[in-house]
Each structure stands twice: as C-alpha cells, then as structure tokens.
Tab-separated table of C-alpha atoms and ligand atoms in Angstrom:
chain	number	residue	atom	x	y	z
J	374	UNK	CA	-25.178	12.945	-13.979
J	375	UNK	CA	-25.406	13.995	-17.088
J	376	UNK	CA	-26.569	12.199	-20.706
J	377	UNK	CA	-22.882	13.934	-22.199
J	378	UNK	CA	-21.349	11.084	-20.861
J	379	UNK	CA	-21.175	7.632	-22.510
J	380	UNK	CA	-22.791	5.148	-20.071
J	381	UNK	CA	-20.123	2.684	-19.663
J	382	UNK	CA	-20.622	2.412	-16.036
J	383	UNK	CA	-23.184	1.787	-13.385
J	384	UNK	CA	-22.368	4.564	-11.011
J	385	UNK	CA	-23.250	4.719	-7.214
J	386	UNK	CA	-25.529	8.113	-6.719
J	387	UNK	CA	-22.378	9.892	-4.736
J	388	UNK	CA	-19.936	12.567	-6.173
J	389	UNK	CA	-17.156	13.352	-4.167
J	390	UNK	CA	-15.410	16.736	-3.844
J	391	UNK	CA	-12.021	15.931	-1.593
J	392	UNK	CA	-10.591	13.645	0.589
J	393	UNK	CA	-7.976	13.194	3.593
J	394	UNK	CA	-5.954	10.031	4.493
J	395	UNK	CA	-8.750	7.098	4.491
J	396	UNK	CA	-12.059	9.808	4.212
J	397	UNK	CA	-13.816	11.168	1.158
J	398	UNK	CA	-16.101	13.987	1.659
J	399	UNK	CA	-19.303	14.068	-0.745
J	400	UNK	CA	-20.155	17.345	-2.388
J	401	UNK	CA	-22.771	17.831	0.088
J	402	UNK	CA	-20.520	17.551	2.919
J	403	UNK	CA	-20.920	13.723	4.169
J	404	UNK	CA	-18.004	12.362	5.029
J	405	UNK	CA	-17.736	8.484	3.690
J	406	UNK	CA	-14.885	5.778	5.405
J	407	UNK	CA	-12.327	4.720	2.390
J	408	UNK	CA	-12.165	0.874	2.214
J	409	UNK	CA	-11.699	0.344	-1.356
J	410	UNK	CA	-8.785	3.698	-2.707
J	411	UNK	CA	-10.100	3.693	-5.920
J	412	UNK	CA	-10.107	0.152	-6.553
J	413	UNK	CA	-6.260	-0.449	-4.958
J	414	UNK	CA	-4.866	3.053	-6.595
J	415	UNK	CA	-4.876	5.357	-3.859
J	416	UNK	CA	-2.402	3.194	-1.377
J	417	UNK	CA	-1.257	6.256	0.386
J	418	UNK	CA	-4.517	7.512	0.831
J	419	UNK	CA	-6.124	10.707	-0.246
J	420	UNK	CA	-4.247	14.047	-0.415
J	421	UNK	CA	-1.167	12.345	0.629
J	422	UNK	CA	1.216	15.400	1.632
J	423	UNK	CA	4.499	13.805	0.106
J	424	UNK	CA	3.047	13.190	-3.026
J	425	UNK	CA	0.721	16.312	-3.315
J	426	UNK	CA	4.049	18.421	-2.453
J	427	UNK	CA	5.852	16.627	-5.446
J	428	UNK	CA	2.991	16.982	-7.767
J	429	UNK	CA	3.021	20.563	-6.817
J	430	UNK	CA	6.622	21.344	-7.116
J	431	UNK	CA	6.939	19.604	-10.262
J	432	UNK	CA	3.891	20.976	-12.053
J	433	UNK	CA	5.582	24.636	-11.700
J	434	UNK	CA	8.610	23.171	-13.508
J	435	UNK	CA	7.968	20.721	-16.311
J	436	UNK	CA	4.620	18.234	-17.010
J	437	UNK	CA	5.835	17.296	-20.139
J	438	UNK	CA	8.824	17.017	-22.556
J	439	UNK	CA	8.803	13.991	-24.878
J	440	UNK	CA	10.191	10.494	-24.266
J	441	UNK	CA	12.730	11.466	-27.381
J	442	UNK	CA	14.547	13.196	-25.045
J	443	UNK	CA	16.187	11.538	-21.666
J	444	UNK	CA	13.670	12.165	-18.496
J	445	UNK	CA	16.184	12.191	-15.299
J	446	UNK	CA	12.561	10.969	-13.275
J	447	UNK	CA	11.899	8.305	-15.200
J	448	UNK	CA	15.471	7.050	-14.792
J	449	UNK	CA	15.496	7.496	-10.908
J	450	UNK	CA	12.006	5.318	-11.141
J	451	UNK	CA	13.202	2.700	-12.905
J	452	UNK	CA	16.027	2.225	-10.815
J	453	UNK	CA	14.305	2.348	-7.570
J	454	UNK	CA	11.499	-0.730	-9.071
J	455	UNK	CA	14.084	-2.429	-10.324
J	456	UNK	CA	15.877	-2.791	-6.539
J	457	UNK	CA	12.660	-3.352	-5.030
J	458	UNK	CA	11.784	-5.817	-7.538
J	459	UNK	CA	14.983	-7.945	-8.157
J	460	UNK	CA	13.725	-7.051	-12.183
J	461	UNK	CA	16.479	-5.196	-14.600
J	462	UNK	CA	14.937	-2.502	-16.964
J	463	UNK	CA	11.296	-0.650	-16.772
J	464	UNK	CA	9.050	0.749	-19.897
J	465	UNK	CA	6.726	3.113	-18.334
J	466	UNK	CA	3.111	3.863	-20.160
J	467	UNK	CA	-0.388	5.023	-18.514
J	468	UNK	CA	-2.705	2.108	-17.466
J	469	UNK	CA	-2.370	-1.453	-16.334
J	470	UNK	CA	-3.791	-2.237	-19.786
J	471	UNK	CA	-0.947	-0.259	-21.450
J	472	UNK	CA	1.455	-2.472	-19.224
J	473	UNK	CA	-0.006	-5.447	-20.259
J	474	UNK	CA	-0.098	-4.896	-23.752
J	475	UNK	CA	3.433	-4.095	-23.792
J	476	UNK	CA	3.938	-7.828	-21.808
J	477	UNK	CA	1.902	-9.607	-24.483
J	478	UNK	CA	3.891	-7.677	-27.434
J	479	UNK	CA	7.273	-9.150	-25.629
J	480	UNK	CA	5.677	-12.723	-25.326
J	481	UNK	CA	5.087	-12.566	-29.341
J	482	UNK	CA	8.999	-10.842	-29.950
J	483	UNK	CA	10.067	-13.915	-27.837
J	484	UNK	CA	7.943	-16.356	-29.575
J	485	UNK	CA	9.178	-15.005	-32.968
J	486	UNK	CA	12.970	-14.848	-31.749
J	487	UNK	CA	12.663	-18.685	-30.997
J	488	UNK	CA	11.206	-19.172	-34.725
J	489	UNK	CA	7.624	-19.552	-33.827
J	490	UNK	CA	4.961	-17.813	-36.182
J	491	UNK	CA	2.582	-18.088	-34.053
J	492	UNK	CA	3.518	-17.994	-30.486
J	493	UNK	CA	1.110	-18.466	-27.994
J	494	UNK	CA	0.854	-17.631	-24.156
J	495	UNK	CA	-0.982	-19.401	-21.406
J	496	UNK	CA	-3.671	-17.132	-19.572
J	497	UNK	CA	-5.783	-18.194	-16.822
J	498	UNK	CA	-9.788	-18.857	-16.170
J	499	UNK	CA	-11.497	-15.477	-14.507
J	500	UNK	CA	-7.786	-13.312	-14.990
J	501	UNK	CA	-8.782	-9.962	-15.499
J	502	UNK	CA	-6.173	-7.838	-17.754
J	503	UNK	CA	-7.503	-5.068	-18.905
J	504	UNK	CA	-10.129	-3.666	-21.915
J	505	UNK	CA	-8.137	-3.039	-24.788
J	506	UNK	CA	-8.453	-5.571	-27.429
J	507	UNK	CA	-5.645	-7.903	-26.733
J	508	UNK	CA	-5.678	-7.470	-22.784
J	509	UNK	CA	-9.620	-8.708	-22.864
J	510	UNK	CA	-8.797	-11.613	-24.844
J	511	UNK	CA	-6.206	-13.021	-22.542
J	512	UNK	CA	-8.993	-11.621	-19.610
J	513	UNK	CA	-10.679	-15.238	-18.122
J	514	UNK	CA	-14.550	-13.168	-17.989
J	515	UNK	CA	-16.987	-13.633	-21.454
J	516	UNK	CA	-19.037	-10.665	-19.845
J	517	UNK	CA	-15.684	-8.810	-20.671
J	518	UNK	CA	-15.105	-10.394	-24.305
J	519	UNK	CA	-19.116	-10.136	-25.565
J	520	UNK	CA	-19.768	-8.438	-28.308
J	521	UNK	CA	-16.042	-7.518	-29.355
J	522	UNK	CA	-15.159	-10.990	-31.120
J	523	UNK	CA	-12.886	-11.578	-33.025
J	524	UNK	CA	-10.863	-12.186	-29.999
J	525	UNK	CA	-7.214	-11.468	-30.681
J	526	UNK	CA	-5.379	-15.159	-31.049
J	527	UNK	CA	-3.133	-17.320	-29.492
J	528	UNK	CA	-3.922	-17.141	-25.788
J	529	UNK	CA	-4.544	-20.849	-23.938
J	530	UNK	CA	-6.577	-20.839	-20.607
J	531	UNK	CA	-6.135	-22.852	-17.770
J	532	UNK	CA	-7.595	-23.079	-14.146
J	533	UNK	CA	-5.655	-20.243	-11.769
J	534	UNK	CA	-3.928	-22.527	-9.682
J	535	UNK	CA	-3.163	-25.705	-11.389
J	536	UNK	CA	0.270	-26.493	-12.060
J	537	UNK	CA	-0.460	-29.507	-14.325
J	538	UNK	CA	-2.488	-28.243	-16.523
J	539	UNK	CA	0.058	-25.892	-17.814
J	540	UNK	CA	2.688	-28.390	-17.977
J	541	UNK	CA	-0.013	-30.371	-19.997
J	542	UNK	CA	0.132	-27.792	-22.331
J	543	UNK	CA	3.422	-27.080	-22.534
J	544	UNK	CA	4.130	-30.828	-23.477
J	545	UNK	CA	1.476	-30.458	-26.443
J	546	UNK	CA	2.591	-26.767	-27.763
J	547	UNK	CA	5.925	-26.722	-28.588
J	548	UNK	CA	4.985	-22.759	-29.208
J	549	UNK	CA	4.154	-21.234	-26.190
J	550	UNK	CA	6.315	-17.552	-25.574
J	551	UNK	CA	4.798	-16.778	-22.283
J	552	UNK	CA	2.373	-17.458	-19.243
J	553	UNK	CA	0.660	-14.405	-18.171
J	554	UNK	CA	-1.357	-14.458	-14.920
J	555	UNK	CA	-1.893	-12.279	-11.679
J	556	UNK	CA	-0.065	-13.356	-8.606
J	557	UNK	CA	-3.363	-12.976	-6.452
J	558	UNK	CA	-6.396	-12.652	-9.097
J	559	UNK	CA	-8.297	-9.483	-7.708
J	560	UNK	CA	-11.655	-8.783	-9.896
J	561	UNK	CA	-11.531	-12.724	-9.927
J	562	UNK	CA	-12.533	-12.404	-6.566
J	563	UNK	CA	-9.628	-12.367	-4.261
J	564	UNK	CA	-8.374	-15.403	-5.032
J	565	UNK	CA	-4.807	-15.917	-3.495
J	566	UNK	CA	-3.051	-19.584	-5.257
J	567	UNK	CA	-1.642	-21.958	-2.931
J	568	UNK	CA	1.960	-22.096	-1.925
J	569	UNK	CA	4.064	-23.763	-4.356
J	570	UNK	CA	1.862	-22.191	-7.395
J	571	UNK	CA	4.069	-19.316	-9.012
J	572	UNK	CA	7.109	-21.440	-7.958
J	573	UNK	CA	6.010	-24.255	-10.017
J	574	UNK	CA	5.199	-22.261	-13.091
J	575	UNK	CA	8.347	-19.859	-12.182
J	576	UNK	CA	10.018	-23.763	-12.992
J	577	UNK	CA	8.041	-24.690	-15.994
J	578	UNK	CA	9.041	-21.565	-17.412
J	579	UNK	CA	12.360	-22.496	-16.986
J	580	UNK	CA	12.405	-25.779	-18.067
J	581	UNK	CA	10.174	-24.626	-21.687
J	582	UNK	CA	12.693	-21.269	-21.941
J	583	UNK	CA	8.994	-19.638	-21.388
J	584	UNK	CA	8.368	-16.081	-20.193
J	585	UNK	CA	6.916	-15.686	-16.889
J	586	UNK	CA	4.850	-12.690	-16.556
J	587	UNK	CA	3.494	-11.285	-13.594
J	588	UNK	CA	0.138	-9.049	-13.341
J	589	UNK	CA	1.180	-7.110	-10.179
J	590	UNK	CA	-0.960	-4.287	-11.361
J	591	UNK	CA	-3.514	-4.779	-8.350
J	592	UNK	CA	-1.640	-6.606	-6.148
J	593	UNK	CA	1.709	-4.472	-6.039
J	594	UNK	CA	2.960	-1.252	-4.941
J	595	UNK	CA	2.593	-2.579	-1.091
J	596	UNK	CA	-0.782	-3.721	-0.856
J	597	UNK	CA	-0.251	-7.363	0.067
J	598	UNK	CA	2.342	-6.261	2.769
J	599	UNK	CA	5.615	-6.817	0.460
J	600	UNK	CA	6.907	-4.353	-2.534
J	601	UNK	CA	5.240	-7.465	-4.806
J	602	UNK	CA	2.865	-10.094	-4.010
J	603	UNK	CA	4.969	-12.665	-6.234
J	604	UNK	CA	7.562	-12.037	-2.985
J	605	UNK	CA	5.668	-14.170	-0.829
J	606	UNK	CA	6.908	-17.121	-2.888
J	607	UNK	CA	10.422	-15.602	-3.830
J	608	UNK	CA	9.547	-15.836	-7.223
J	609	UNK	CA	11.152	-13.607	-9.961
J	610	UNK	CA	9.315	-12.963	-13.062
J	611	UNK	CA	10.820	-12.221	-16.650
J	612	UNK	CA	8.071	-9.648	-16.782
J	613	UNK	CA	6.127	-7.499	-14.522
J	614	UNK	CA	3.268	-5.216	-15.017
J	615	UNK	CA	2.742	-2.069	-12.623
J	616	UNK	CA	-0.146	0.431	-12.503
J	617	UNK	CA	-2.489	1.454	-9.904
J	618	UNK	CA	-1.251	2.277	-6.690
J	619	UNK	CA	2.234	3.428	-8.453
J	620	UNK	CA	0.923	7.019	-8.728
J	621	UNK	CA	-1.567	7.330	-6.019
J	622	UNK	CA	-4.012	8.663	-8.196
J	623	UNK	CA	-1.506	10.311	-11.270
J	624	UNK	CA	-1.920	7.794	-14.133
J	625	UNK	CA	1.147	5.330	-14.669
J	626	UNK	CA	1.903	2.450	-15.680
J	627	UNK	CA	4.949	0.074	-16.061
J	628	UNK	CA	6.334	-3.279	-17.773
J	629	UNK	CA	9.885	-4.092	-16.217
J	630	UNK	CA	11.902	-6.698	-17.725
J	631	UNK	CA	14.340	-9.656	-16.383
J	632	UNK	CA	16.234	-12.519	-17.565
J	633	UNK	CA	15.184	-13.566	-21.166
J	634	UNK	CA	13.107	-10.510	-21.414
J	635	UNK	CA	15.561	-7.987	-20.901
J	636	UNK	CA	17.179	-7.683	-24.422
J	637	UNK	CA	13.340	-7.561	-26.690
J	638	UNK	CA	12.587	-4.084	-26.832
J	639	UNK	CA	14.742	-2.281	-29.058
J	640	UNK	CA	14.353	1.415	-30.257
J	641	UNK	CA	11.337	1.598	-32.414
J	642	UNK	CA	9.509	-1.458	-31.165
J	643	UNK	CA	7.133	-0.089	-28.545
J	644	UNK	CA	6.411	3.343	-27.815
J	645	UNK	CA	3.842	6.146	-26.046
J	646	UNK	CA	3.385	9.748	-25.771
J	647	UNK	CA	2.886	10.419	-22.331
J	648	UNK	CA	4.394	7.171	-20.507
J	649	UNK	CA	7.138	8.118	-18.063
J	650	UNK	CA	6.226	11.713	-18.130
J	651	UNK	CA	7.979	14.054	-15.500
J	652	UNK	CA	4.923	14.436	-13.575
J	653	UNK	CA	3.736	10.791	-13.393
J	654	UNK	CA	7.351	10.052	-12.312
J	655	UNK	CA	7.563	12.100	-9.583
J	656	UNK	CA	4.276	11.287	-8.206
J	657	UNK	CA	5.444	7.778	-8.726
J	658	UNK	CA	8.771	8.497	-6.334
J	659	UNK	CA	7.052	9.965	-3.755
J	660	UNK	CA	4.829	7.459	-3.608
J	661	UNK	CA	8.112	4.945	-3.110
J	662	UNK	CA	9.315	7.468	-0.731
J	663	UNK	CA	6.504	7.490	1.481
J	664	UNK	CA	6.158	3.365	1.737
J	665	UNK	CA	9.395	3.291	2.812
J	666	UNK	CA	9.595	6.585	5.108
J	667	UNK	CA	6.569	5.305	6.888
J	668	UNK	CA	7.003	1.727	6.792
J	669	UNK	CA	4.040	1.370	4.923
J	670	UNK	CA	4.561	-2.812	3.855
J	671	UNK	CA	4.618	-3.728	7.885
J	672	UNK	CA	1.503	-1.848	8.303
J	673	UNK	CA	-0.152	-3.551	5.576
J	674	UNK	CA	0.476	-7.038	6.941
J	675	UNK	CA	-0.419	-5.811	10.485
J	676	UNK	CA	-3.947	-3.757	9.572
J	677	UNK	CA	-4.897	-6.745	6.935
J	678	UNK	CA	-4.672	-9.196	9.615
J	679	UNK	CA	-6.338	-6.901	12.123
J	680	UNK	CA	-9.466	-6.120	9.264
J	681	UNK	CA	-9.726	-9.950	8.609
J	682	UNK	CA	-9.201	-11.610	12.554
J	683	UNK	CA	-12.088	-8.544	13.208
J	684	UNK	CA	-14.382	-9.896	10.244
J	685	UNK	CA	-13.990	-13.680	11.304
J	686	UNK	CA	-15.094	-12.833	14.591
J	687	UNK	CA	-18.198	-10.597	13.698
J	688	UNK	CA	-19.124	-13.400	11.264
J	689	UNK	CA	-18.224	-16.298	13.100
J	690	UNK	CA	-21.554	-17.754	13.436
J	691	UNK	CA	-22.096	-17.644	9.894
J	692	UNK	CA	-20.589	-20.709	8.629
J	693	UNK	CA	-21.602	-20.268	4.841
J	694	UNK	CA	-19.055	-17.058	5.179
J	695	UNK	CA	-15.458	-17.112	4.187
J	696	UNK	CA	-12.778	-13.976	4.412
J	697	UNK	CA	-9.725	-14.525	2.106
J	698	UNK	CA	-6.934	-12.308	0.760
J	699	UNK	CA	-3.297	-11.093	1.510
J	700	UNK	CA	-2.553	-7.992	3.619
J	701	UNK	CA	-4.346	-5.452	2.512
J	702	UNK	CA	-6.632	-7.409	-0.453
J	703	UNK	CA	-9.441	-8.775	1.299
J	704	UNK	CA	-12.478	-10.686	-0.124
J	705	UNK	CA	-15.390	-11.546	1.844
J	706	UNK	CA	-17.320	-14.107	0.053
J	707	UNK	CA	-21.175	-14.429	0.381
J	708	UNK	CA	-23.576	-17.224	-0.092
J	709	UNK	CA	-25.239	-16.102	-3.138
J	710	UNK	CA	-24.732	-13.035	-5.593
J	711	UNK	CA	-24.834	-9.096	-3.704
J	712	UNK	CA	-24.922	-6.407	-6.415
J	713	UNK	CA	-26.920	-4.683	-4.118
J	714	UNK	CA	-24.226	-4.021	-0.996
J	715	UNK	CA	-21.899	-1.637	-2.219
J	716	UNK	CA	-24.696	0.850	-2.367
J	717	UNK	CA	-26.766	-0.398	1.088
J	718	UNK	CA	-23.031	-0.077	2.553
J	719	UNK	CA	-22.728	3.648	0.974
J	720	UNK	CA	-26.397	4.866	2.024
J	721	UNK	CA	-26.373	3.043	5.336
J	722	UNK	CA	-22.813	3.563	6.542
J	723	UNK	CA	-20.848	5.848	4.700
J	724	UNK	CA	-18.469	2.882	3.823
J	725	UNK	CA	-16.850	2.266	-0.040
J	726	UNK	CA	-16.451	-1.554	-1.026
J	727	UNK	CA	-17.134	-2.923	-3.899
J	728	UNK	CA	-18.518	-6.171	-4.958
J	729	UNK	CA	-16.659	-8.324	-7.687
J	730	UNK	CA	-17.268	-11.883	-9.045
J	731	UNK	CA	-20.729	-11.679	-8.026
J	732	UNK	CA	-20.678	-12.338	-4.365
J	733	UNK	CA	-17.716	-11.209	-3.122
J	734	UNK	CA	-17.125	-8.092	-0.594
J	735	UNK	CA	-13.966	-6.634	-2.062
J	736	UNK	CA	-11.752	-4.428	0.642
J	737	UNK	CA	-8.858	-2.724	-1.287
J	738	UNK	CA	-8.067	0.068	2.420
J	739	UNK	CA	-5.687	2.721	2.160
J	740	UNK	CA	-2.301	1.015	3.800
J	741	UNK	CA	-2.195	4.463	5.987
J	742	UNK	CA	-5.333	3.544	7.825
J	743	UNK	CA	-5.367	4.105	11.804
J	744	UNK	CA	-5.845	0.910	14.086
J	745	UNK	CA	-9.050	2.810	14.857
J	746	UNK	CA	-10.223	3.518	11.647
J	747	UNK	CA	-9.527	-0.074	10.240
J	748	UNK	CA	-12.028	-1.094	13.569
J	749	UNK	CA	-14.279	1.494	12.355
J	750	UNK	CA	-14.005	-0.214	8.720
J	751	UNK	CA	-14.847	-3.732	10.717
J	752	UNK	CA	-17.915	-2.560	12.775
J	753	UNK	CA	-19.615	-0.383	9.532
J	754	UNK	CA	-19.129	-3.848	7.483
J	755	UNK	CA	-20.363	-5.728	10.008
J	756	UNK	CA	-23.461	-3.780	10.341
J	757	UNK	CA	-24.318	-4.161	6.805
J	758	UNK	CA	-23.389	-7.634	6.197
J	759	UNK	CA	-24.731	-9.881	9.622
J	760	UNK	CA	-28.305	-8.641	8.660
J	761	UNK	CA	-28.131	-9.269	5.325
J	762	UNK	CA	-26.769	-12.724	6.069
J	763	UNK	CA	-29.397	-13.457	8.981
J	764	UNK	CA	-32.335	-12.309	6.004
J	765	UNK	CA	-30.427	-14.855	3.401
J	766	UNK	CA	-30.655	-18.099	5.493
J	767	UNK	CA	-33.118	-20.208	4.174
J	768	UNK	CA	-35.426	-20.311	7.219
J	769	UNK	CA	-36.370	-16.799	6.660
J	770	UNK	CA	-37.564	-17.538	3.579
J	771	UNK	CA	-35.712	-15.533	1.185
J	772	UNK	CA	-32.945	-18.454	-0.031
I	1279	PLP	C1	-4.900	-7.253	-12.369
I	1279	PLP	C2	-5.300	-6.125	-13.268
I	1279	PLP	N1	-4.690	-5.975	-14.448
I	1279	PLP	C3	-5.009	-4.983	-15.284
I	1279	PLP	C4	-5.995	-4.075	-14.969
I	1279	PLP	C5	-6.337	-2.977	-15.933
I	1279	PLP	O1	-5.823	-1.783	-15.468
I	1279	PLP	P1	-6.340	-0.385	-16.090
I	1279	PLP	O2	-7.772	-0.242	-15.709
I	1279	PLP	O3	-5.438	0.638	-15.444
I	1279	PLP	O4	-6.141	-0.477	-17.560
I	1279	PLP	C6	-6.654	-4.186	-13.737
I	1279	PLP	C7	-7.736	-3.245	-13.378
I	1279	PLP	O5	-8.586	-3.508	-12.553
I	1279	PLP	C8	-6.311	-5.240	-12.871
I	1279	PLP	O6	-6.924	-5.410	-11.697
C-alpha cells in the first residue's frame, strides 16, 4: 500500500506474487483457491502453459508495430471470432470500455446514415458498460454516473428483461440506432433474462432496422459453457463487444460487426494505438486454442452445474437463499447487503469471490478447475456463508 497510488479502489489487504491453474499464492506464501479469475479474465486459469509459451515466443519477436501496417495475428483473430461467432469483421482495442465505445460510435454512424441527428439507443436498468464517459452513461448504476454529469445524451433505459417496454419505445422514437445490453448482466448481479428475451429484441431490431448489440464482454470467451452466451438463444447480434477472458490476463478488447453493421467503419473513423497488437493477438489465439484443445465450453457447463447443484444442497435449508447464473457465472444472492464476505471468505478460507449489487456472492471460476477443486470451492463457501446466514435470521437478533 502505498499513498503514490490514487485511491480509486477499496482493496482487500492481500498482494499476490504468482499463481497456477485455479491457485494464487500471496507474497507471504499462502496459497488462496481462485473462484473469481480476475473478475471473469483469467478463463484459462493462471500461468496457463499455452498462452504463457505464446506470450513468450512472441515477445522475443515483435510486441509492437503499428495498426498502419497489416498485423498477420490480428487477421488470424478475427477470423477465428468471426467462425465462432457467426459475426463478419472484428475492430480490436484494449478494454471492454474501448469495445463499447466503439459499439456506441457505430449506433450514432447508423443513426446518422438513416438521417437521424440525434440517434438514440436503448440501454437497460443496472447494465454495467464500462467508466469512460459515454460507456457510464449508457451504465444502469447512479453510484457509477455521480459526480461526472453531464451524462453523454441520447441513451433510453428500460427494465433488463422486458420485451414491451422496448417495443414501447420504439413505437414513440422513430430515432432509435441501437439497443445495447449484456446477454446475462454480471455486476448487475448475475442476472440471466428469460428465454425468449434476446430473441424478441433480436426481432424488434429487425422489424425498426435497429442495431442489436451484444455486451459479451463478461459473459463470453466460454464462461457460460458456449463460445457466447447470446448462443443459448441462437441469437446473432449486429454488434458484439469482447474483452476479458479474450487474453487471459494480456489486455484486449474487440467490437465485431454483422449484418447492418458491417459496412460503418471506414478508414479514418475509429482508431487506437495499441488495439490488435501482435502480442495481445497471440495471447488472444492461444487462448482460442486452448478452449478448444481442451474442450474447455463442456467443462464449463459440467463444473457450473456441479458448483451450483453443490451450493443448493449446502444451503438448502435456507429458504431466503437463491443460486442463479449460467455455466460458469454464478450468483448467490443473500437476504440483505454483504460487503463484508469477500474479505471474511479471504481471511477465513483462502477463497476469492466477490460481492456485487450489494448482496450477491459473485463466482466467476477458472473453466480449468478440477472436479475436486470446484468441491473444494463448494465446501470453503459453504463454511463462510451457512454461519453467516444462521447469525442473519431474525430470531438471533441481528435482522
Ligand atoms: C459487461 C461489462 N462490460 C464492460 C465492462 C468494462 O470492461 P473494462 O473494465 O475492461 O473496461 C465490464 C467490466 O466489468 C463488464 O462486466
């Protein structure tokens, strides 16, 4: 710790020094159980050998060379999301912000290609987008926005979920370019939509000659158990945004483009210095590489259903208690508010979570965890959370 660095977060009192598959060891040597990969980055867990190898191999050759010159990586990566994605062309850029600033700038092309001067796009209550300007003013959180008014226009918000209330608003705006939303809403608090939901705006969209776009920055890359979580519904977007666990750890980013999307970037419109570098890119493909080498999207579906069946048994007598998610994005969501678990669950049992939307238990594992160590996950949980459940109930006085 150290008064050099700007306070913008409330750290946990741990500093880790290196890490191996689903374990991070602590400075002092203490070895801490994985359960959250850097809030859904590190997919392929820590020190990942394919990755690490390519990181290696390509750091001897070339980190960096300009996106005005062609980048054979970038290409290859491109490619390869596209065919896992169904989507035709990629922009690559650093953060999940990046990649959603780069959606909202093709909502507003769109909108402006269609003769609209002010186009707006439809954004949903407690989405979370990012902190730049424009990416915390479609986020759905006023903690987020405080303090950094004025907003930047044009977004409408809706309830995540309902259908009708965007067709609502498409009847009464005749000007809106895009809807922008996540396809499971993650610092939200694990909130997966019904069945039916991203079809139904996927057909809105369609009807209004609207831009679908995805935030798969969170939920992609595997974690949900298929490439995308929009997949689950067989929904195609016109624009998906990529971050997280694409580089295990190396910063990247992406926007890919589809259907009435496709054609709205032209040279000069949108731009970076180091998106798409040669190192991000081949972190990126061996990341790619490895989910498919080691089947990583089966074992996703199978340990997320194994981590949630084990936490609806331990907490089955707790009837105020609810587990939720998709594969490998699990919420477990408490009675009342819990800032304080993520560190009892760090002092008391070596475990990582992390709490979002006030009471909920936020799992993000590794998708290369053991059977074993996904028990091992259940029982330290368990431990932390059927005490402080059993203290919570209103007989024992502390409501
Ligand atoms: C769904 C979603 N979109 C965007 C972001 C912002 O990504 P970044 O922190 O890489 O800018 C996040 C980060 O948590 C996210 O969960």
């Amino acid at each position: 710790m150290t008064e050099a660095l700007i306070p913008t977060y409330n750290r946990l009192p741990v500093a880790f020094s290196h890490g191996s598959g689903a374990w991070l060891w602590s400075e002092d040597g203490t070895r801490y159980l994985d359960a959250l990969s850097g809030i859904a980055v590190t997919g392929l867990g820590h020190a990942h050998p394919g990755v690490t190898r390519a990181i290696q191999e390509q750091a001897a050759r070339l980190l960096h060379c300009s996106n005005v010159y062609h980048i054979s990586a970038q290409s290859a990566l491109a490619e390869r999301l596209c065919a896992h994605s169904g989507m035709s062309a990629a922009f690559f850029c650093n953060s999940g912000a990046e990649a959603n600033e780069a959606a909202i700038k093709l909502a507003r092309l769109h909108g402006h290609r269609r003769g609209h001067t002010c186009p707006r796009i439809v954004v949903m209550e407690r989405a979370f987008h990012g902190r730049t300007l424009a990416t915390l003013s479609a986020t759905g959180n006023p903690k987020v926005q405080a303090g950094f008014e004025p907003l930047v226009e044009g977004f409408l918000r809706v309830p995540y979920g309902d259908v009708a209330a965007v067709a609502a608003l498409f009847d009464r705006h005749p000007d809106i370019a895009a809807v922008l939303l996540e396809s499971i809403q993650g610092e939200g608090g694990v909130i997966v939509p019904a069945t039916g939901f991203l079809a139904g705006l996927r057909d809105l969209c369609d009807r209004y000659g609207a831009l679908l776009m995805l935030d798969e920055v969170q939920s992609g890359i595997g974690r949900t158990g298929r490439w995308f979580a929009c997949q689950h519904e067989g929904v195609v977007p016109d624009v998906m945004q990529l971050a997280k666990g694409l580089g295990n750890g190396v910063p990247i980013g992406a926007t890919l483009v589809h259907g009435l999307a496709s054609d709205l970037f032209g040279p000069g419109l949108h731009g970076t210095t180091f998106g798409g570098n040669p190192l991000a890119c081949v972190a990126a493909l061996a990341v790619l590489d490895a989910i498919e080498e080691e089947d990583l999207l089966a074992r996703a579906t199978a340990l997320g259903a194994r981590i949630a069946a084990g936490l609806r048994a331990g907490l089955a007598t707790f009837a105020e208690v609810s587990v939720r998610g998709r594969g490998l994005m699990i919420g477990v969501v408490l009675p009342r508010d819990c800032p304080e678990l993520a560190l009892t669950c760090l002092e008391t049992q070596r475990l990582l979570v992390n709490i979002t939307a006030g009471r909920v238990v936020r799992l993000l594992p590794p998708l290369v965890m053991t059977d074993a160590e996904a028990d091992d996950l259940v029982t330290r949980l368990l431990a932390v959370l059927q005490p402080w459940l059993l203290a919570s109930r209103p007989e024992q006085g502390v409501a």
